[in-house]
Amino acid sequence: MTQFYPPEAYGELNDGISQVLFTEDEIQARVLAIGQAISRDYEGCHPLMVGVLKGVFPFMSDLLRAITIPVEVDFMAIASYSSQARDKGYVRLQKDLDESIAGRHVLFVEDVVDTGLTLNYLLGNLRARQPASLKVCALFNKSRRRLISVPLQYKGFDLPDKFVVGYGLDYRELYRNLPFVGLLKPAVFAPNGS
Ligand code: IMP
């Protein structure tokens, strides 16, 4: 059941999209199913959902409302480094969690896992704080580009080895507000930021 608008309503943004990979309805149906699984698995555990800004916020917001048990939310933010620094798995925390996670059941929520380097770094960082448990929920998975193995206990969709935008995922800070996910036209997308 579409909540927002059809793609054409997004005018200039939609004009930059060459192909829709996942419609709003497909995304919402999958988010609901993941939320139901989490509600079942964490019954009685009072989990803490931890998201990484900014890309995760639409997913986190919908997932939160698809969960029917008591749950808390916190966010981290990381600085974007040059592609060389990221290739080495370097991540700098720009915003840390507000509360201690020691002894908590933590569910780490990611928008997309690509090489896995960012997630691997952040999981190491969180594990050192001694949560009671630590699991990962990722909406999108680009397994073909993985450089390091990372556990994904809850997963939305597999993606091809292509750059996608929409539903929180940006290109130069734009396209996050699309309720669907798609590929950018080559005329719009310059991978090296040129
Ligand atoms: P990783 O360290 O390579 O796994 O990078 C994951 C991060 O890269 C995500 O949290 C996104 O911020 C970003 N990212 C990876 N693929 C895409 C994409 O297709 N579109 C937008 N951002 C992406």
Coordinates of C-alpha atoms and ligand atoms in Angstrom, one line a residue:
M1 CA 0.0 0.0 0.0
T2 CA 1.8 3.1 -1.2
Q3 CA 2.1 5.7 1.5
F4 CA 3.8 8.5 -0.4
Y5 CA 3.8 9.4 -4.1
P6 CA 4.4 7.6 -7.4
P7 CA 8.0 8.1 -8.8
E8 CA 6.9 10.8 -11.3
A9 CA 5.9 13.1 -8.5
Y10 CA 9.6 13.3 -7.6
G11 CA 10.3 15.3 -10.8
E12 CA 13.9 16.2 -11.2
L13 CA 15.1 13.4 -8.8
N14 CA 13.1 10.8 -10.6
D15 CA 14.5 12.0 -13.9
G16 CA 17.9 11.0 -12.7
I17 CA 16.8 7.4 -12.2
S18 CA 17.4 4.9 -15.0
Q19 CA 15.8 1.9 -13.3
V20 CA 13.7 1.3 -10.1
L21 CA 15.1 -1.8 -8.4
F22 CA 12.7 -1.9 -5.4
T23 CA 9.4 -0.1 -5.2
E24 CA 8.0 1.6 -2.1
D25 CA 5.5 -1.3 -1.7
E26 CA 8.2 -3.9 -2.0
I27 CA 10.4 -2.2 0.5
Q28 CA 7.6 -1.6 3.0
A29 CA 6.5 -5.3 2.8
R30 CA 10.0 -6.5 3.5
V31 CA 10.5 -4.1 6.4
L32 CA 7.3 -5.3 7.9
A33 CA 8.4 -9.0 7.6
I34 CA 11.8 -8.1 9.2
G35 CA 10.0 -6.2 12.0
Q36 CA 7.8 -9.2 12.7
A37 CA 10.9 -11.5 12.9
I38 CA 12.7 -9.2 15.3
S39 CA 9.6 -8.9 17.5
R40 CA 9.4 -12.7 17.8
D41 CA 13.1 -13.2 18.3
Y42 CA 13.6 -10.4 20.9
E43 CA 10.4 -11.0 22.9
G44 CA 11.1 -10.2 26.6
C45 CA 14.7 -8.9 25.8
H46 CA 14.0 -5.1 25.6
P47 CA 16.6 -4.6 22.7
L48 CA 18.4 -1.4 21.8
M49 CA 18.5 -0.6 18.1
V50 CA 21.6 1.2 17.0
G51 CA 21.7 2.9 13.6
V52 CA 24.5 4.7 11.7
L53 CA 23.5 8.1 10.3
K54 CA 22.6 9.3 7.9
G55 CA 21.6 6.7 5.4
V56 CA 19.8 4.4 7.8
F57 CA 17.2 6.9 9.1
P58 CA 14.2 6.1 6.8
F59 CA 14.8 2.3 7.3
M60 CA 15.2 2.7 11.0
S61 CA 12.1 4.8 11.3
D62 CA 9.9 2.3 9.4
L63 CA 11.5 -0.8 11.0
L64 CA 10.9 0.7 14.5
R65 CA 7.2 1.0 13.8
A66 CA 7.1 -2.6 12.4
I67 CA 8.4 -3.9 15.7
T68 CA 5.7 -4.6 18.3
I69 CA 7.8 -5.2 21.5
P70 CA 9.4 -2.6 23.8
V71 CA 12.5 -1.3 22.0
E72 CA 15.0 1.6 22.4
V73 CA 16.9 3.5 19.7
D74 CA 20.2 5.2 19.6
F75 CA 22.4 6.5 16.8
M76 CA 26.1 6.8 15.8
A77 CA 27.4 9.0 13.0
I78 CA 30.7 8.4 11.2
A79 CA 32.8 10.8 9.1
S80 CA 33.2 10.1 5.5
Y81 CA 36.8 9.6 4.6
S82 CA 38.6 9.5 1.3
S83 CA 38.0 6.3 -0.7
Q84 CA 41.6 5.2 0.1
A85 CA 41.1 5.6 3.9
R86 CA 37.7 3.7 3.6
D87 CA 39.4 1.0 1.6
K88 CA 41.6 0.3 4.6
G89 CA 38.6 0.2 6.9
Y90 CA 39.3 3.5 8.7
V91 CA 36.2 5.0 10.3
R92 CA 36.0 8.0 12.5
L93 CA 33.1 8.4 14.9
Q94 CA 31.5 11.8 14.6
K95 CA 28.7 11.0 17.1
D96 CA 28.9 8.2 19.7
L97 CA 26.0 6.5 21.4
D98 CA 24.2 8.4 24.2
E99 CA 24.1 5.5 26.6
S100 CA 26.2 2.5 27.7
I101 CA 25.4 -0.7 25.9
A102 CA 27.0 -3.0 28.5
G103 CA 24.7 -5.9 29.2
R104 CA 22.2 -4.8 26.6
H105 CA 20.8 -6.8 23.6
V106 CA 22.0 -4.6 20.7
L107 CA 20.6 -4.8 17.2
F108 CA 22.8 -2.9 14.8
V109 CA 20.9 -1.5 11.9
E110 CA 22.6 -0.7 8.6
D111 CA 21.3 0.7 5.3
V112 CA 23.7 -1.1 3.0
V113 CA 26.6 -3.4 3.5
D114 CA 29.0 -3.2 0.7
T115 CA 32.7 -4.1 1.3
G116 CA 31.8 -4.8 5.0
L117 CA 34.7 -2.7 6.2
T118 CA 32.6 0.0 7.9
L119 CA 30.4 -2.6 9.6
N120 CA 33.4 -4.7 10.7
Y121 CA 35.0 -1.7 12.3
L122 CA 31.8 -0.6 14.1
L123 CA 31.0 -4.1 15.3
G124 CA 34.5 -4.4 16.8
N125 CA 33.9 -1.0 18.5
L126 CA 30.5 -2.1 19.9
R127 CA 31.7 -5.6 21.0
A128 CA 34.4 -4.0 23.2
R129 CA 31.6 -2.3 25.2
Q130 CA 30.4 -5.8 26.3
P131 CA 26.7 -6.0 25.1
A132 CA 24.8 -9.1 26.2
S133 CA 24.3 -9.8 22.5
L134 CA 25.0 -8.1 19.2
K135 CA 23.2 -8.8 15.9
V136 CA 23.0 -7.0 12.6
C137 CA 20.0 -6.1 10.5
A138 CA 20.9 -4.7 7.0
L139 CA 18.3 -3.6 4.5
F140 CA 20.6 -4.0 1.5
N141 CA 23.5 -6.4 0.9
K142 CA 26.1 -6.2 -1.9
S143 CA 27.7 -9.5 -1.2
R144 CA 29.7 -9.5 -4.4
R145 CA 31.8 -6.6 -3.2
R146 CA 32.5 -8.0 0.2
L147 CA 36.2 -7.7 1.4
I148 CA 35.6 -9.0 4.9
S149 CA 33.1 -11.4 6.2
V150 CA 30.4 -9.9 8.5
P151 CA 27.4 -11.6 10.1
L152 CA 24.0 -10.4 8.8
Q153 CA 21.2 -12.0 11.0
Y154 CA 18.4 -10.0 9.3
K155 CA 18.6 -9.0 5.7
G156 CA 16.3 -7.1 3.3
F157 CA 17.4 -7.4 -0.3
D158 CA 20.5 -8.5 -2.2
L159 CA 21.8 -5.8 -4.5
P160 CA 23.8 -6.0 -7.7
D161 CA 27.3 -4.5 -7.7
K162 CA 25.9 -1.1 -8.6
F163 CA 25.5 2.2 -6.9
V164 CA 21.9 2.7 -5.8
V165 CA 20.0 5.7 -4.4
G166 CA 16.8 6.4 -2.6
Y167 CA 15.2 5.4 0.8
G168 CA 18.0 7.1 2.7
L169 CA 20.8 6.3 0.3
D170 CA 22.3 9.4 -1.3
Y171 CA 24.4 10.6 -4.2
R172 CA 26.1 13.8 -3.1
E173 CA 23.5 14.1 -0.3
L174 CA 20.6 14.0 -2.7
Y175 CA 17.9 11.3 -3.5
R176 CA 17.5 10.2 0.2
N177 CA 13.9 11.3 0.1
L178 CA 12.8 8.9 -2.6
P179 CA 10.5 6.2 -1.1
F180 CA 11.9 3.7 -3.7
V181 CA 15.4 2.5 -4.6
G182 CA 16.9 2.8 -8.0
L183 CA 20.0 3.1 -10.3
L184 CA 21.2 6.5 -11.4
K185 CA 21.5 7.4 -15.0
P186 CA 25.1 7.5 -16.2
A187 CA 24.8 11.2 -17.1
V188 CA 24.1 11.9 -13.4
F189 CA 26.5 9.4 -11.7
A190 CA 30.2 10.3 -11.6
P191 CA 31.8 7.6 -9.4
N192 CA 34.9 9.6 -8.7
G193 CA 32.9 12.6 -7.7
S194 CA 34.1 14.5 -10.7
Ligands
IMP1 P1 31.2 -0.6 3.2 O1 32.1 -0.2 4.3 O2 31.9 -0.7 1.9 O3 30.3 -1.8 3.5 O4 30.2 0.7 3.1 C1 29.0 0.8 3.5 C2 28.5 2.2 3.4 O5 28.8 2.7 2.0 C3 27.0 2.4 3.5 O6 26.6 2.5 4.9 C4 26.7 3.5 2.6 O7 26.9 4.7 3.3 C5 27.8 3.5 1.5 N1 27.3 2.8 0.3 C6 27.6 1.6 -0.2 N2 27.0 1.3 -1.3 C7 26.2 2.4 -1.6 C8 25.2 2.7 -2.6 O8 25.0 1.9 -3.6 N3 24.6 3.9 -2.5 C9 24.8 4.8 -1.5 N4 25.6 4.5 -0.5 C10 26.3 3.4 -0.5

